[in-house]
Every structure is written in structure tokens, then in C-alpha cells.
Coordinates of C-alpha atoms and ligand atoms in Angstrom, one line a residue:
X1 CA 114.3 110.7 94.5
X2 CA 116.8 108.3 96.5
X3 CA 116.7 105.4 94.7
X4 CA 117.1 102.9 98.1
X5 CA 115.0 101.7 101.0
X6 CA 115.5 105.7 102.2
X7 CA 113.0 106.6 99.2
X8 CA 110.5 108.9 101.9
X9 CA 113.6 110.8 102.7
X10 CA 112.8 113.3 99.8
X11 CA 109.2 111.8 98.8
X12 CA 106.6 113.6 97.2
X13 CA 103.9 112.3 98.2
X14 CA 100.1 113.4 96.9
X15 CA 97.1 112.0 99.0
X16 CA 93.9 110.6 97.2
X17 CA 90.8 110.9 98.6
X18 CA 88.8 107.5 97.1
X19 CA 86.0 109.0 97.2
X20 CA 86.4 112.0 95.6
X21 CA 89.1 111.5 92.9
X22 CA 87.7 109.3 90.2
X23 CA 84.8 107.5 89.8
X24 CA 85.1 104.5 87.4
X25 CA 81.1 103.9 87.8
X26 CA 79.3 106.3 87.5
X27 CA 77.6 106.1 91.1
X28 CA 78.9 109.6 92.0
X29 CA 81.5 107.9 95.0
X30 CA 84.9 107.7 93.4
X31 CA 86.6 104.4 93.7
X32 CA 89.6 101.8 93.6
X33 CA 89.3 101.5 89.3
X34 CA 88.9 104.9 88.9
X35 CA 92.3 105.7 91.2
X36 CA 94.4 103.2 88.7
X37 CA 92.7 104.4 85.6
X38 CA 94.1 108.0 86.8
X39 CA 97.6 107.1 88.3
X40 CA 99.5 108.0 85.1
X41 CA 98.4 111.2 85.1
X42 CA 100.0 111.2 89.4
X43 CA 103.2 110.2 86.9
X44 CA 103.1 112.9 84.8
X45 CA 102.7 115.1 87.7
X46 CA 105.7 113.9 89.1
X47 CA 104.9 112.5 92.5
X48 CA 106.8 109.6 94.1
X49 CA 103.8 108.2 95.8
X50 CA 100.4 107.8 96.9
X51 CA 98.8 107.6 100.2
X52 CA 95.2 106.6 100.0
X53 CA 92.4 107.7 102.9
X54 CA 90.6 104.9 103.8
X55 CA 88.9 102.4 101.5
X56 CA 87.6 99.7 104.2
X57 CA 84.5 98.3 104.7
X58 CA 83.0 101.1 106.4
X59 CA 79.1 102.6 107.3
X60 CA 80.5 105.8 105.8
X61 CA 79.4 107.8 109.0
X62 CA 83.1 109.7 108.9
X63 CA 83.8 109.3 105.4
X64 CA 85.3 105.9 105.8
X65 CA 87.3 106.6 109.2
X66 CA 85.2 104.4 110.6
X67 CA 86.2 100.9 109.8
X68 CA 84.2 98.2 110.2
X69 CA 86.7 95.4 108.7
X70 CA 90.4 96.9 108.3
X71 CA 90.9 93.6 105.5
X72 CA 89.2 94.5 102.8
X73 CA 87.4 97.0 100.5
X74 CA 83.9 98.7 100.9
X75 CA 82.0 97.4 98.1
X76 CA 81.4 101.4 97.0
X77 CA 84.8 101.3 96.1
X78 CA 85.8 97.8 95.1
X79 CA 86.9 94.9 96.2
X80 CA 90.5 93.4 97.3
X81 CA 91.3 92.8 93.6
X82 CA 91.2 96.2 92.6
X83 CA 93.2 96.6 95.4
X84 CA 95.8 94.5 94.3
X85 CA 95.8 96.1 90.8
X86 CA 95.7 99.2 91.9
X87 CA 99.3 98.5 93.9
X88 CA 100.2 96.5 91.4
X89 CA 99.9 99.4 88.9
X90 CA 101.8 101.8 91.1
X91 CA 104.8 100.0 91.2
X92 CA 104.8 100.0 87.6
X93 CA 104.9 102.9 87.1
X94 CA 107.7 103.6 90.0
X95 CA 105.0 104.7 92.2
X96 CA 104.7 103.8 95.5
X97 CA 101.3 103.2 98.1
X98 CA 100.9 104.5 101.3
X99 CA 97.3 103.4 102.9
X100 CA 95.7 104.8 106.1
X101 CA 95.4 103.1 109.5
X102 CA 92.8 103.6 111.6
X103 CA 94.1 102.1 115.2
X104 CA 92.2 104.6 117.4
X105 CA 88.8 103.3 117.3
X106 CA 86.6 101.0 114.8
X107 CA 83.1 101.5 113.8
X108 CA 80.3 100.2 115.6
X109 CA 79.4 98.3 112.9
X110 CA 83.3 96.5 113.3
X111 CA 82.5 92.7 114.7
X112 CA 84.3 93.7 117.9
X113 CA 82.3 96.0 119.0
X114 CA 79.1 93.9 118.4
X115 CA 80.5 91.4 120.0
X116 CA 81.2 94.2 122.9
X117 CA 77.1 94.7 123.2
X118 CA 75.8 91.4 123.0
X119 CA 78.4 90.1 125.7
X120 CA 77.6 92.5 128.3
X121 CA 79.6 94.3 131.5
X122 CA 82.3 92.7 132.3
X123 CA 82.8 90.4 129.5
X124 CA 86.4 90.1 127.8
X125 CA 84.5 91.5 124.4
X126 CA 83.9 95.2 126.4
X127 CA 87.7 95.0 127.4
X128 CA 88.9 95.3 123.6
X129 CA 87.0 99.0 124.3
X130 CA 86.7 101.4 126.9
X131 CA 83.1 101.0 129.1
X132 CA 82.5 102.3 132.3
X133 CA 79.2 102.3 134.5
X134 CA 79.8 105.4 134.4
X135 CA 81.2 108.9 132.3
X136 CA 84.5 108.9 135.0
X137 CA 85.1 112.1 133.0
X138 CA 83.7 115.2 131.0
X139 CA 85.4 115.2 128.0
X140 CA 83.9 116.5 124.6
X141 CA 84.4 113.9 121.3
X142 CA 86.2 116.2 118.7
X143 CA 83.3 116.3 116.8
X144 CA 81.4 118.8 119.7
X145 CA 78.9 116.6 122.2
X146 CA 79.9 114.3 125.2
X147 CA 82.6 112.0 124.8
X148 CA 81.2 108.9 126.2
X149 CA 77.6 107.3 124.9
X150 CA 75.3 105.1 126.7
X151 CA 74.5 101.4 125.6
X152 CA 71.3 99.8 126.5
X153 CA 72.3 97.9 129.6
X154 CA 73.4 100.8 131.3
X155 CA 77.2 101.3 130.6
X156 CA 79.1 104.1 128.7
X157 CA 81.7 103.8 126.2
X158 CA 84.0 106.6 124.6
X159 CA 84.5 107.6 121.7
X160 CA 86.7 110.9 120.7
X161 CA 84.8 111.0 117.8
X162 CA 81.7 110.0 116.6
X163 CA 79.4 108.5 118.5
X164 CA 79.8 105.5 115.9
X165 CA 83.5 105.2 116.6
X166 CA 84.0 104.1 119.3
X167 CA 87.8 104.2 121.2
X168 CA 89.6 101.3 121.3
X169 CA 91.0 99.9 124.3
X170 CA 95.2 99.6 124.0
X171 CA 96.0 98.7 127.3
X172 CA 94.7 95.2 125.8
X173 CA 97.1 93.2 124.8
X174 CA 94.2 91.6 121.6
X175 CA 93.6 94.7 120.1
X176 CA 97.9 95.0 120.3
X177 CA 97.9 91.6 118.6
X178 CA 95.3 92.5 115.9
X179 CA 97.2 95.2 115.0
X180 CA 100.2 94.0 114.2
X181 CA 98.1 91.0 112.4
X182 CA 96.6 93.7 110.0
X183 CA 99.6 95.4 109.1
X184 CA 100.9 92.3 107.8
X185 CA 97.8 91.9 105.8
X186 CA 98.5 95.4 103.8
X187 CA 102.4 94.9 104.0
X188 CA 101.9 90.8 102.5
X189 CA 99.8 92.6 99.7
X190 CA 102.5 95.4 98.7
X191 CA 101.8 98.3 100.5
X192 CA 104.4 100.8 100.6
X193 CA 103.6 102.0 103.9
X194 CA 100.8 103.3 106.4
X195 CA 99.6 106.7 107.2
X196 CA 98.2 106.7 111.2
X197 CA 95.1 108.3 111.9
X198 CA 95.2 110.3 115.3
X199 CA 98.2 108.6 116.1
X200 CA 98.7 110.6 119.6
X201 CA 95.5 109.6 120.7
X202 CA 96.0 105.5 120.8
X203 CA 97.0 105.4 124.8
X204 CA 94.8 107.5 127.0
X205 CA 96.0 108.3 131.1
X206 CA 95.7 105.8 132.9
X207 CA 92.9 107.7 135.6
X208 CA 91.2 109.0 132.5
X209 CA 91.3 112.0 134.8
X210 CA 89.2 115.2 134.2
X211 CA 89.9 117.1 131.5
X212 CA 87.7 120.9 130.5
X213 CA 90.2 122.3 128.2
X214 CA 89.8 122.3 124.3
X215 CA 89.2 118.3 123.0
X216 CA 90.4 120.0 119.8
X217 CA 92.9 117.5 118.0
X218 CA 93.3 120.3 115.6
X219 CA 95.5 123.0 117.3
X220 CA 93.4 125.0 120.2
X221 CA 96.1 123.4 123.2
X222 CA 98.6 125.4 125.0
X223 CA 101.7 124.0 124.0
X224 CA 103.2 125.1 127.1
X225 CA 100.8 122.9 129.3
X226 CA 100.8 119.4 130.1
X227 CA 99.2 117.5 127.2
X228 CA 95.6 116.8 127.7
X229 CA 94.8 113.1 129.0
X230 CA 93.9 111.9 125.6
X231 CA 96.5 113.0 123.8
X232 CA 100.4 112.5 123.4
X233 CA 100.4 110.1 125.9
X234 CA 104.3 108.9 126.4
X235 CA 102.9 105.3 125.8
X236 CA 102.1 105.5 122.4
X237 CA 105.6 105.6 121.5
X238 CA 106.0 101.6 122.4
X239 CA 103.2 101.1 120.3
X240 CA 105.1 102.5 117.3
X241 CA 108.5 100.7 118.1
X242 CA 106.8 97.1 118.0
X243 CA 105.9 98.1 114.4
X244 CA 109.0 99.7 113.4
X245 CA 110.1 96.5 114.3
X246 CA 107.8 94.6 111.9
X247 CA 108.0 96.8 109.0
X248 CA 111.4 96.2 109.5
X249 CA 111.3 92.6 108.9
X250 CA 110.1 93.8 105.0
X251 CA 112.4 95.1 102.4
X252 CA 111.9 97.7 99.9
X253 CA 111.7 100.7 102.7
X254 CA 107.7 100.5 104.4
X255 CA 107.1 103.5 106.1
X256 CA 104.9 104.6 109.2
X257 CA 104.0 108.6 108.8
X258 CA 101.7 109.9 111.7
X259 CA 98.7 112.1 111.8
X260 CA 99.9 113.4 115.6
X261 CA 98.7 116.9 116.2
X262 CA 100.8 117.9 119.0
X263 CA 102.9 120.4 120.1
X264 CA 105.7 121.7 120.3
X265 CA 108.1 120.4 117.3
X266 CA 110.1 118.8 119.9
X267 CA 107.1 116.7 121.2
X268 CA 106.2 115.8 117.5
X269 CA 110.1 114.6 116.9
X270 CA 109.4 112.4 119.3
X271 CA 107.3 110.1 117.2
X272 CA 110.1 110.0 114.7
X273 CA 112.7 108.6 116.4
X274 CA 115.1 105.8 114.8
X275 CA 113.3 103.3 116.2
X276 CA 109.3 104.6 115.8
X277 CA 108.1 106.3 112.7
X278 CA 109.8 107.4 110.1
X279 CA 107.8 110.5 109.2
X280 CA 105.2 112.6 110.6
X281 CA 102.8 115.8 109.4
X282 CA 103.8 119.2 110.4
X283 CA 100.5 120.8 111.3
X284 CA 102.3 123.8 112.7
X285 CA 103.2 124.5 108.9
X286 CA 100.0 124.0 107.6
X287 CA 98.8 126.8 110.2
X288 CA 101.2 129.4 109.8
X289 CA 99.6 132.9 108.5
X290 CA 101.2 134.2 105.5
X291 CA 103.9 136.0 107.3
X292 CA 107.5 136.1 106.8
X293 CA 108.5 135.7 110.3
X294 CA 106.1 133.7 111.1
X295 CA 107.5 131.2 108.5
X296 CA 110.7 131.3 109.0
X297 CA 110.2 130.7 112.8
X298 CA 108.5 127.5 112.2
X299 CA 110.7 126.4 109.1
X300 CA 113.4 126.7 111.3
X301 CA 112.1 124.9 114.4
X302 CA 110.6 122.1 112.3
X303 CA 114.5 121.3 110.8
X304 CA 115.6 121.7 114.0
X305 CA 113.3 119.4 115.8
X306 CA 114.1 116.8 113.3
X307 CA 117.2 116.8 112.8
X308 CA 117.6 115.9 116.4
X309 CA 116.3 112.6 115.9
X310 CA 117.5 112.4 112.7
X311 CA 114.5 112.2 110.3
X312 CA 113.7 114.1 107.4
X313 CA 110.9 117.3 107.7
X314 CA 107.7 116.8 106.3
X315 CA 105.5 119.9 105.0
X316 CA 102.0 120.4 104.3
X317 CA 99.5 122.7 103.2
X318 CA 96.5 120.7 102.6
X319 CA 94.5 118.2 103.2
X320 CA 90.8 116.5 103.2
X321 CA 90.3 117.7 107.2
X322 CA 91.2 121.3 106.8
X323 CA 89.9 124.2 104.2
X324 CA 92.0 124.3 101.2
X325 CA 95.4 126.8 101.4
X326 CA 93.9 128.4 97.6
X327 CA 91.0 129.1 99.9
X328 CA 92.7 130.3 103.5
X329 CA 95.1 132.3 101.8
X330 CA 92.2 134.3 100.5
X331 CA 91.2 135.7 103.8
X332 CA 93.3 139.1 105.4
X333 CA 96.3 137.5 107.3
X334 CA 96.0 136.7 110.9
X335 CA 92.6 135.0 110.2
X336 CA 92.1 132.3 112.6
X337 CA 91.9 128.9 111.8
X338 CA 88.5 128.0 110.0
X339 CA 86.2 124.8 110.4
X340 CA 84.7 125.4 107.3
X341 CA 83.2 127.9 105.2
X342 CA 79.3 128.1 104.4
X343 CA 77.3 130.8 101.9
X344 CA 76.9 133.3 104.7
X345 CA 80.0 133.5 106.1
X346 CA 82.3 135.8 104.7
X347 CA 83.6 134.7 101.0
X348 CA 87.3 134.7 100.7
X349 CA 89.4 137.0 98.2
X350 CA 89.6 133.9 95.4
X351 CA 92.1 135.6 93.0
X352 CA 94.3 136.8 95.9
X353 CA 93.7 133.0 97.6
X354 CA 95.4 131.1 94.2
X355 CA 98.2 133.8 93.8
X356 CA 99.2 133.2 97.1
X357 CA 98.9 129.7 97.0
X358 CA 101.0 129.3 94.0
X359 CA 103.7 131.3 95.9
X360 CA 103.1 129.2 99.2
X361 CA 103.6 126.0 97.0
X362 CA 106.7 127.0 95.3
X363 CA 108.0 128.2 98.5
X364 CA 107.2 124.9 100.2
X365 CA 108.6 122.4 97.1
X366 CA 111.7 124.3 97.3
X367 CA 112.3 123.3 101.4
X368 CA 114.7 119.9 101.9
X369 CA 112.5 117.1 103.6
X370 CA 109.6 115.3 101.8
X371 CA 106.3 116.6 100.8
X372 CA 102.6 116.0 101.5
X373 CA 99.9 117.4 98.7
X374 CA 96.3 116.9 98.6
X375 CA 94.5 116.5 95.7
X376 CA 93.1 119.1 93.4
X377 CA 95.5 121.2 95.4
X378 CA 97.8 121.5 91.9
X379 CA 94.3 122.5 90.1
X380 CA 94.5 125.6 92.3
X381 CA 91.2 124.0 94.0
X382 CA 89.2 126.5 96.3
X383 CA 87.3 125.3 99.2
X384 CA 83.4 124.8 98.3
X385 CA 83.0 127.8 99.9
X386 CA 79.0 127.9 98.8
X387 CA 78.1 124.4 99.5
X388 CA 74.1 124.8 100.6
X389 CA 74.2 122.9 104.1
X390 CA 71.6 119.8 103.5
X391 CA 74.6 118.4 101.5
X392 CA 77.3 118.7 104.5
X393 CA 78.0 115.0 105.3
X394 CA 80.8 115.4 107.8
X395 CA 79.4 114.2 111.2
X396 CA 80.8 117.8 113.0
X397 CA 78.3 119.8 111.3
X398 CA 75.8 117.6 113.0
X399 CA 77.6 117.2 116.5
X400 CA 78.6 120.7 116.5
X401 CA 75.1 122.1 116.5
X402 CA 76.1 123.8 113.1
X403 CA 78.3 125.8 115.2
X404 CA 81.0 124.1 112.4
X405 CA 80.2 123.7 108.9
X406 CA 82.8 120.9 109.0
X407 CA 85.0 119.5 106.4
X408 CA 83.0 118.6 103.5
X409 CA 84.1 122.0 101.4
X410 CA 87.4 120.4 101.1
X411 CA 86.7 117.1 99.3
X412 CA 84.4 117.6 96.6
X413 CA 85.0 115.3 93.8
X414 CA 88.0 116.7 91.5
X415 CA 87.1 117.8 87.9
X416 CA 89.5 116.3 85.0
X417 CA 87.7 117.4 81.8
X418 CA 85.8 120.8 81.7
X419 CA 82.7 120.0 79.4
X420 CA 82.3 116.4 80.5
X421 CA 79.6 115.5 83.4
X422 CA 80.4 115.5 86.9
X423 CA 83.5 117.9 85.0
X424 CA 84.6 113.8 84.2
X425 CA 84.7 113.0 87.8
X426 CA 82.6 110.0 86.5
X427 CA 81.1 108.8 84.0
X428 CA 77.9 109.7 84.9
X429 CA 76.3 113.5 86.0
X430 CA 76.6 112.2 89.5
X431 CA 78.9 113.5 92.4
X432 CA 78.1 112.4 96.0
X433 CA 79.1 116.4 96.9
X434 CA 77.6 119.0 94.6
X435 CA 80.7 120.4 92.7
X436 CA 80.5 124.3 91.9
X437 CA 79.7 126.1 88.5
X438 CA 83.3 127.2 88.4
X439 CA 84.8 123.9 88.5
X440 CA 85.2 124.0 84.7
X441 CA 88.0 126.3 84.9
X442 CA 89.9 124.4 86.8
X443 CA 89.8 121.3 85.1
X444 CA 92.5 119.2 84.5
X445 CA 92.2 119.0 80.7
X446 CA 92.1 122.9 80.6
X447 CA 95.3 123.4 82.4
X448 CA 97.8 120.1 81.0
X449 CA 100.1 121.7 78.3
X450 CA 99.0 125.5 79.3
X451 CA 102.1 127.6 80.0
X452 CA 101.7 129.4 83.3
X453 CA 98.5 127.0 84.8
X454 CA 98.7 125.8 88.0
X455 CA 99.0 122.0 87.3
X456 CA 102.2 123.4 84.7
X457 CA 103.3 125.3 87.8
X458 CA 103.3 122.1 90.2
X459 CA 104.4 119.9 87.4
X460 CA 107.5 122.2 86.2
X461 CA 108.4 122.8 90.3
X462 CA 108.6 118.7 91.0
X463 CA 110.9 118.2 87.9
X464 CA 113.4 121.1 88.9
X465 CA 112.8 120.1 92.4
X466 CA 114.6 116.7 91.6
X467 CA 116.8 117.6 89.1
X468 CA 118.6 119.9 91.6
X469 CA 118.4 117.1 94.6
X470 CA 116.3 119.8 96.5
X471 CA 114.4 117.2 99.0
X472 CA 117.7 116.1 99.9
X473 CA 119.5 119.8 100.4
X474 CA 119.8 122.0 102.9
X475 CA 118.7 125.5 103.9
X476 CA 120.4 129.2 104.2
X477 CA 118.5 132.2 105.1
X478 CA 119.7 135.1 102.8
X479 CA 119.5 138.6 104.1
X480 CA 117.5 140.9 102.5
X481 CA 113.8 140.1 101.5
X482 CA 112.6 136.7 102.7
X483 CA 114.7 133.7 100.6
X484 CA 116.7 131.1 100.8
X485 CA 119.3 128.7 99.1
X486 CA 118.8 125.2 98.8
X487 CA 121.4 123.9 96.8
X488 CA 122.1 126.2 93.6
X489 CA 119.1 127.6 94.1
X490 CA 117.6 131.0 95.7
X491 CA 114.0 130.9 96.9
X492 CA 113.3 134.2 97.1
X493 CA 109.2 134.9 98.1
X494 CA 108.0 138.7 98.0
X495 CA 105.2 139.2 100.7
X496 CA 105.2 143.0 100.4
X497 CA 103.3 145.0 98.5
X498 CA 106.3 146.9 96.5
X499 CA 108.0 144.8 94.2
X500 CA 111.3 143.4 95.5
X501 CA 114.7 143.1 92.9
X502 CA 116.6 139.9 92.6
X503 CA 120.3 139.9 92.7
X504 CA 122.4 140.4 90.1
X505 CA 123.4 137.1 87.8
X506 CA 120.0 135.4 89.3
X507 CA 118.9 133.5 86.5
X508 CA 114.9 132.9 87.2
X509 CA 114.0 129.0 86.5
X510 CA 110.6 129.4 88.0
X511 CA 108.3 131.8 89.2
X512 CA 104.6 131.1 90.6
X513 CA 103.5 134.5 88.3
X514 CA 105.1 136.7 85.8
X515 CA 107.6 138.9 86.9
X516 CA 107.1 142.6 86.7
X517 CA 108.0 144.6 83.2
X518 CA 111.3 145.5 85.0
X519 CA 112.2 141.3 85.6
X520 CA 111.4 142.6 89.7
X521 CA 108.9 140.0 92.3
X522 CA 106.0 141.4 92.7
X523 CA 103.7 141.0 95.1
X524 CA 102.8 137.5 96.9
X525 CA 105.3 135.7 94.1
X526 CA 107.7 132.9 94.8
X527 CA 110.8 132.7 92.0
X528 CA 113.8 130.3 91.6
X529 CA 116.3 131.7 90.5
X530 CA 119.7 129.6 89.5
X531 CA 122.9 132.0 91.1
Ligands
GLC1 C1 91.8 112.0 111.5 C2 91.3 112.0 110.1 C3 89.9 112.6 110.1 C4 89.0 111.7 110.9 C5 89.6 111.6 112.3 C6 88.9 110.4 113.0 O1 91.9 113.3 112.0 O2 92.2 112.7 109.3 O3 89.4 112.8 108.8 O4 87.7 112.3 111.0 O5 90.9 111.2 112.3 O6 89.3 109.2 112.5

């Protein structure tokens, strides 16, 4: 890790979902004491920081994405002195915090927006949103339905999302204003740095002209095509420069990373130039199949695209909106992306599913750039792939018609001790998302100090990963079988069936399973190998 204000260069960087990591209360809802009491163990791990999804005051109708006050702490998870300890905490142990920034639209429980209803058409309160007399437009909210609700009085608003978030309005220059006022509020208390929710969806065309393609944010566009009128708009990118600009004015390296699904690489560079954010997700990694050109290609245009502009490559596998890789990896190659998995659909291949996810992970720590894990993801986690449906929370079940089973399979609360209740989620036998039979294997306290487990696996690759500098390094295809070097490492990953040899005076450090009886790589295995 560089020691300096260029910390994120390199970063490992594990994301918490509050309310499924740790619940200090037993209420079943994981919370702000139960993220401290558990960040030692994030040390041990060997992470560099934290980024925490929203813990705002929130009606919880999309998991806390819709914020009703963005300056201070839902009671279910705290309040603003557990946030303080909690940063507070983290920096002693040389950690730091990233929080989550939700600037595309509040709840409708936010005072804005009731301020909005009572004040009627044509009041300055509806300009801080976007009301019409009328849908000017068919889109679809992301979450399946119309994009634009009617309130009492007659006029429409939109909202991308949920029908309770609605879209704010940036063209005004308060909600600019307020903005810049909140991130002072998390920056005066600590924070480390923001992660920005749908952060190519702030500015929408001007016209909000028609629009019948895909309202996907998640993949689904032609990348080829002009961006849709509600995404990747070319003035988000002065948003981002007036707070480049004021993280700027703090020391100690505050970072901006966006949640920007767009496409191609070179359109998502654009969001890390010097003078806007510093990092930003690579979805197109995440959705690679498990193919070695495949890979490649998009290793090699997500350096490129980059190092254009000069920032460091992010990578990704996981995360609480998309099924879990241990899960995805399960299903025959080629399998389109999934928006969740229920008891009848067809059950993925789970032992297949963690091999190749150990491989995919060791393959991914190995790249330079900084990384991005979710949690549970170094338990070798599966997807909640037989959650029964009246527990789904995630409003795109709903919205959807049940057309999408949604993203609740991904953030069932984690299990730290195997014959504890709630597997010592909690306290208590309580878990706001039922957690399977099976969770016991995978508990933390049957996997610390147990050659070969998965947490060993992710805890032994972060170590080697820094001693040999390799967020920092650079990348060499080898010819042969798919690998790399980074450094004095190979990479070497074996996604054919035959076993593949390594080459002569490789000395293996690493290796997500066993080698064969003959010291070959079998199948679906990632090695390091000193040379
Ligand atoms: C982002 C979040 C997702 C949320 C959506 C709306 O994509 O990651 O969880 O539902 O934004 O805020």
C-alpha cells in the first residue's frame, strides 16, 4: 500500500453492507456497532479500506438508497456517534472509510420532496425535482414500470427508480449547493472518501426526449449507440470537477469512486480524469464469462482506457446489486447475465461455482490497479439461490411483475461462527433475510487458521499481493496457456479441462487448489508462481 495521499492507487478495498454484516443488537438488521466490533477481523484480512452502503435515515424501501436525511444515521443502525467511532476505529487500525452518496434522487420521505407536494406546480420546492403536467416521455424506472408517477394535484414526477425515489433536479443550482454542503459534512467528520451511486445518471438531456430502448443501468445498451438520454450525459462531468475541487481542499487523499455503468472503457475513463474522480467500477469485468479471451480483451482495454487519463484500474467481481461470482461461475459459460436466482429456476453447479471463483479471485488480486470485494465474497459465499419469494425485499421483484427475483440473494446477513444463532450474525436467532442451512460451512470461525479455506486463500493472496508491490505493477501476457507477470510473479490460470505444466524454475507461492500429483494446474486453478 502507498503510504501517501495516492493510498487508492493500489487499495483494497472490501464493501460492507450495514445491514447484513453484523448485528450488535440482536434486531436481525446489522448495524454501525456491529461494523466496529468486526473491523479487526477486515485487518486481519488484509484490506486497506472500507466503503459502507448507505446508513442514512432512510424508509428502507431500496435497502437504504433512498435517503431521507444524507446527515445522519437511521436509528436501525445507530446514530452519528457510532459513526464517529466507527471512523474513528478505522483509522486506528490503518483502515480507511469510504461512505456512499446518493446524489441521484432522495426519498420521498426526504424534507425536499415534502416540501415539493405541499407547495404545489410551479413552486421553487418542485424545481429541486423533475415535475411535468405531463409524462413528456416513456421511459421505464430501472426497477420495470413507468418512469414518472402521478401526485395528487395532477403533475408527474420521475423517478429512475422506485417510485419512492424520486430524481432529483441538477440543473438547479440548490440541490448543486446542497451537495457540496453534505460532502463537507462526511469529509468534516473523517471520511475517507465517497462512493457515487448511479453516478452517470445525475444530468438527464435537456428535451428529456423519447427514449424505448433498455432503461437497464446494468449492461443491456449498445455501446455503439448514442447513450440513452438518462445516462452518461457529458454534463455530469462538471458536477464531479466542482468536487474534485473540494475534496481537494482536505488532506490525507479523499477519494470520489463512481458507480457509472457505461460503456465503452473509454466513456468510463472519462469520469476519471485528473480533475473528476479518482476511481470508478469496472462493470465490464464483473460481466466477463469465464473465457480466456474474453478476459484478456477486457483486461487489456480496461488498462488501456485508464491509463489514458492516467488513473489506476479498478476490478470487481461482486457486489450487493448483482448475484454472487461463487454463484455465476456455477452456471455453463456463456450464461447471460442473471437478475436473481429463485427455487425454480435452474440451481447452479455450487462446487464448480467456488472452484472457479477461487481461481477468478486470485486471478483478479494478482492484476495492478486497486480492488473492490464484497463481503462474504472471501467466505466463498453462494447466492441465496433458494430464498422462498415472500421474503424478497428488493423493490424490482415487486416492480418487475416477478419477471426479476431481484437482488436480495446477494445480501443475506454473513455467518461468523458456525453453531452460534443467526451463524453469529447477531446476537439473537434473528436475520432480516432468512440465511440457508448451509451457511454453517462457511462460517468465519470454521475457515480462520484452516490451510487451504477460502478466507486463508484471500487472506494469504492480499499479503503476497503487497509484499511484491503487485497493485502498483504492471502486466505482460506470456505465450502459452493464459498468464501473466506482474512483477516477479507469473499468473498463470488453467481454464481447460487438461491439466496445463508450469515452466521450469516456477516456484508456486499460491494456488486457489492443490496442484495435480504431477505439481501440473489443473482444471479452473489460478497459481503464483515466483520465476
Ligand atoms: C445503485 C445501487 C443500487 C440502488 C440504485 C438506486 O445502482 O448500487 O443498490 O438500488 O443505485 O439507488
Amino acid at each position: 500500500m502507498l503510504r501517501t495521499d495516492d493510498w487508492w492507487r493500489d487499495a483494497v478495498i472490501y464493501q460492507v453492507y450495514p445491514r447484513s454484516f453484523a448485528d450488535s443488537d440482536g434486531d436481525g438488521m446489522g448495524d454501525l456497532p456491529g461494523i466496529t466490533s468486526r473491523l479487526p477481523q477486515l485487518k486481519e484480512l488484509g484490506v486497506d479500506a472500507v466503503w459502507l452502503s448507505p446508513f442514512y435515515p432512510s424508509p428502507q424501501h431500496d435497502a437504504g438508497y433512498d435517503v431521507a436525511d444524507y446527515r445522519g444515521v437511521d436509528r436501525r443502525f445507530g446514530d452519528l456517534g457510532d459513526a464517529d467511532k466507527l471512523i474513528a476505529e478505522a483509522h486506528n487500525l490503518d483502515l480507511k472509510i469510504i461512505v456512499d452518496l446518493v446524489p441521484n434522487h432522495t426519498s420521498d420521505q426526504h424534507e425536499w420532496f415534502r416540501a415539493a407536494l405541499a407547495a404545489g406546480p410551479g413552486s421553487p420546492e418542485r424545481e429541486r425535482y423533475i415535475f411535468r403536467d405531463e409524462p413528456p416521455n416513456s421511459w421505464q424506472s430501472v426497477f420495470g414500470g413507468s418512469a414518472w408517477e402521478q401526485v395528487p394535484d395532477g403533475q408527474w414526477y420521475l423517478h429512475l427508480f422506485d417510485v419512492s425515489q424520486p430524481d432529483l433536479n441538477w440543473g438547479n443550482p440548490e440541490v448543486r449547493a446542497e451537495f457540496l454542503d453534505i460532502l463537507r459534512f462526511w469529509l468534516d467528520r473523517g471520511v475517507d472518501g465517497f462512493r457515487v451511486d448511479v453516478a452517470h445518471g445525475l444530468v438527464k438531456e435537456s428535451n428529456l426526449a423519447d427514449w424505448t430502448q433498455s432503461s437497464q443501468i446494468l449492461g443491456g445498451l449498445d455501446p455503439a449507440g448514442p447513450p440513452p438520454p438518462m445516462w452518461d450525459q457529458e454534463g455530469v462531468h462538471e458536477i464531479y470537477r466542482s468536487w474534485r475541487a473540494l475534496l481537494d481542499e482536505y488532506q490525507g487523499g479523499r477519494i470520489l469512486v463512481a458507480e457509472a455503468w457505461v460503456a465503452p472503457a473509454s466513456r468510463l475513463a472519462r469520469y476519471v480524469r485528473p480533475d473528476e474522480m479518482h476511481q470508478a467500477f469496472n462493470f465490464p469485468y464483473l460481466e466477463a464469462q469465464w473465457r480466456p479471451a474474453d478476459l484478456r480483451a477486457v483486461i487489456d482495454e480496461s488498462l488501456e482506457a485508464s491509463g489514458t487519463v492516467g488513473a489506476p484500474t479498478t476490478w470487481v467481481l461482486s457486489n450487493h446489486d448483482v448475484v454472487r461470482h461463487a454463484t455465476r461461475l456455477g452456471y455453463p459459460v456463456g450464461t447471460p447475465r442473471m437478475h436473481g436466482v429463485g427455487a425454480e429456476d435452474p440451481q447452479p453447479d455450487t462446487a464448480l461455482g467456488l472452484r472457479r471463483a477461487r481461481a477468478a479471485t486470485l486471478l483478479m488480486l494478482a492484476l495492478p490497479g486497486s480492488v473492490y470485494l464484497y463481503q462474504g465474497e472471501e467466505l466463498g459465499l453462494p447466492e441465496h439461490t433458494t430464498m422462498p419469494d415472500e421474503f424478497r425485499e428488493d423493490p424490482a421483484w415487486e416492480r418487475s411483475g416477478h419477471a426479476e427475483r431481484g437482488r436480495d440473494g446477494c445480501r443475506v446477513p454473513l455467518p461468523w461462527e458456525a453453531d452460534a444463532p443467526s451463524y453469529g450474525f447477531g446476537p439473537a436467532d434473528a436475520s432480516w433475510l432468512p440465511q440457508p442451512a448451509t451457511w454453517a460451512e462457511y462460517a468465519l470461525d470454521r475457515q480462520q487458521g484452516i490451510p487451504g479455506s477460502t478466507w486463508e486463500l484471500y487472506r494469504s493472496a492480499l499479503e503476497l499481493r503487497r509484499q511484491h508491490g503487485l497493485g502498483g505493477g504492471s502486466l505482460t501476457w506470456q505465450d502459452g496457456p493464459f498468464s501473466f507477470r506482474n512483477r516477479d510473479l507469473l499468473v498463470l490460470t488453467n481454464f481447460e479441462e487438461e491439466p496445463v505444466e508450469l515452466p521450469p524454475g516456477a516456484r508456486v507461492l499460491l494456488s486457489s487448489e492443490p496442484l495435480d500429483g504431477d505439481g501440473r494446474v489443473p482444471a479452473d486453478v489460478t497459481v503464483w508462481a515466483a520465476l
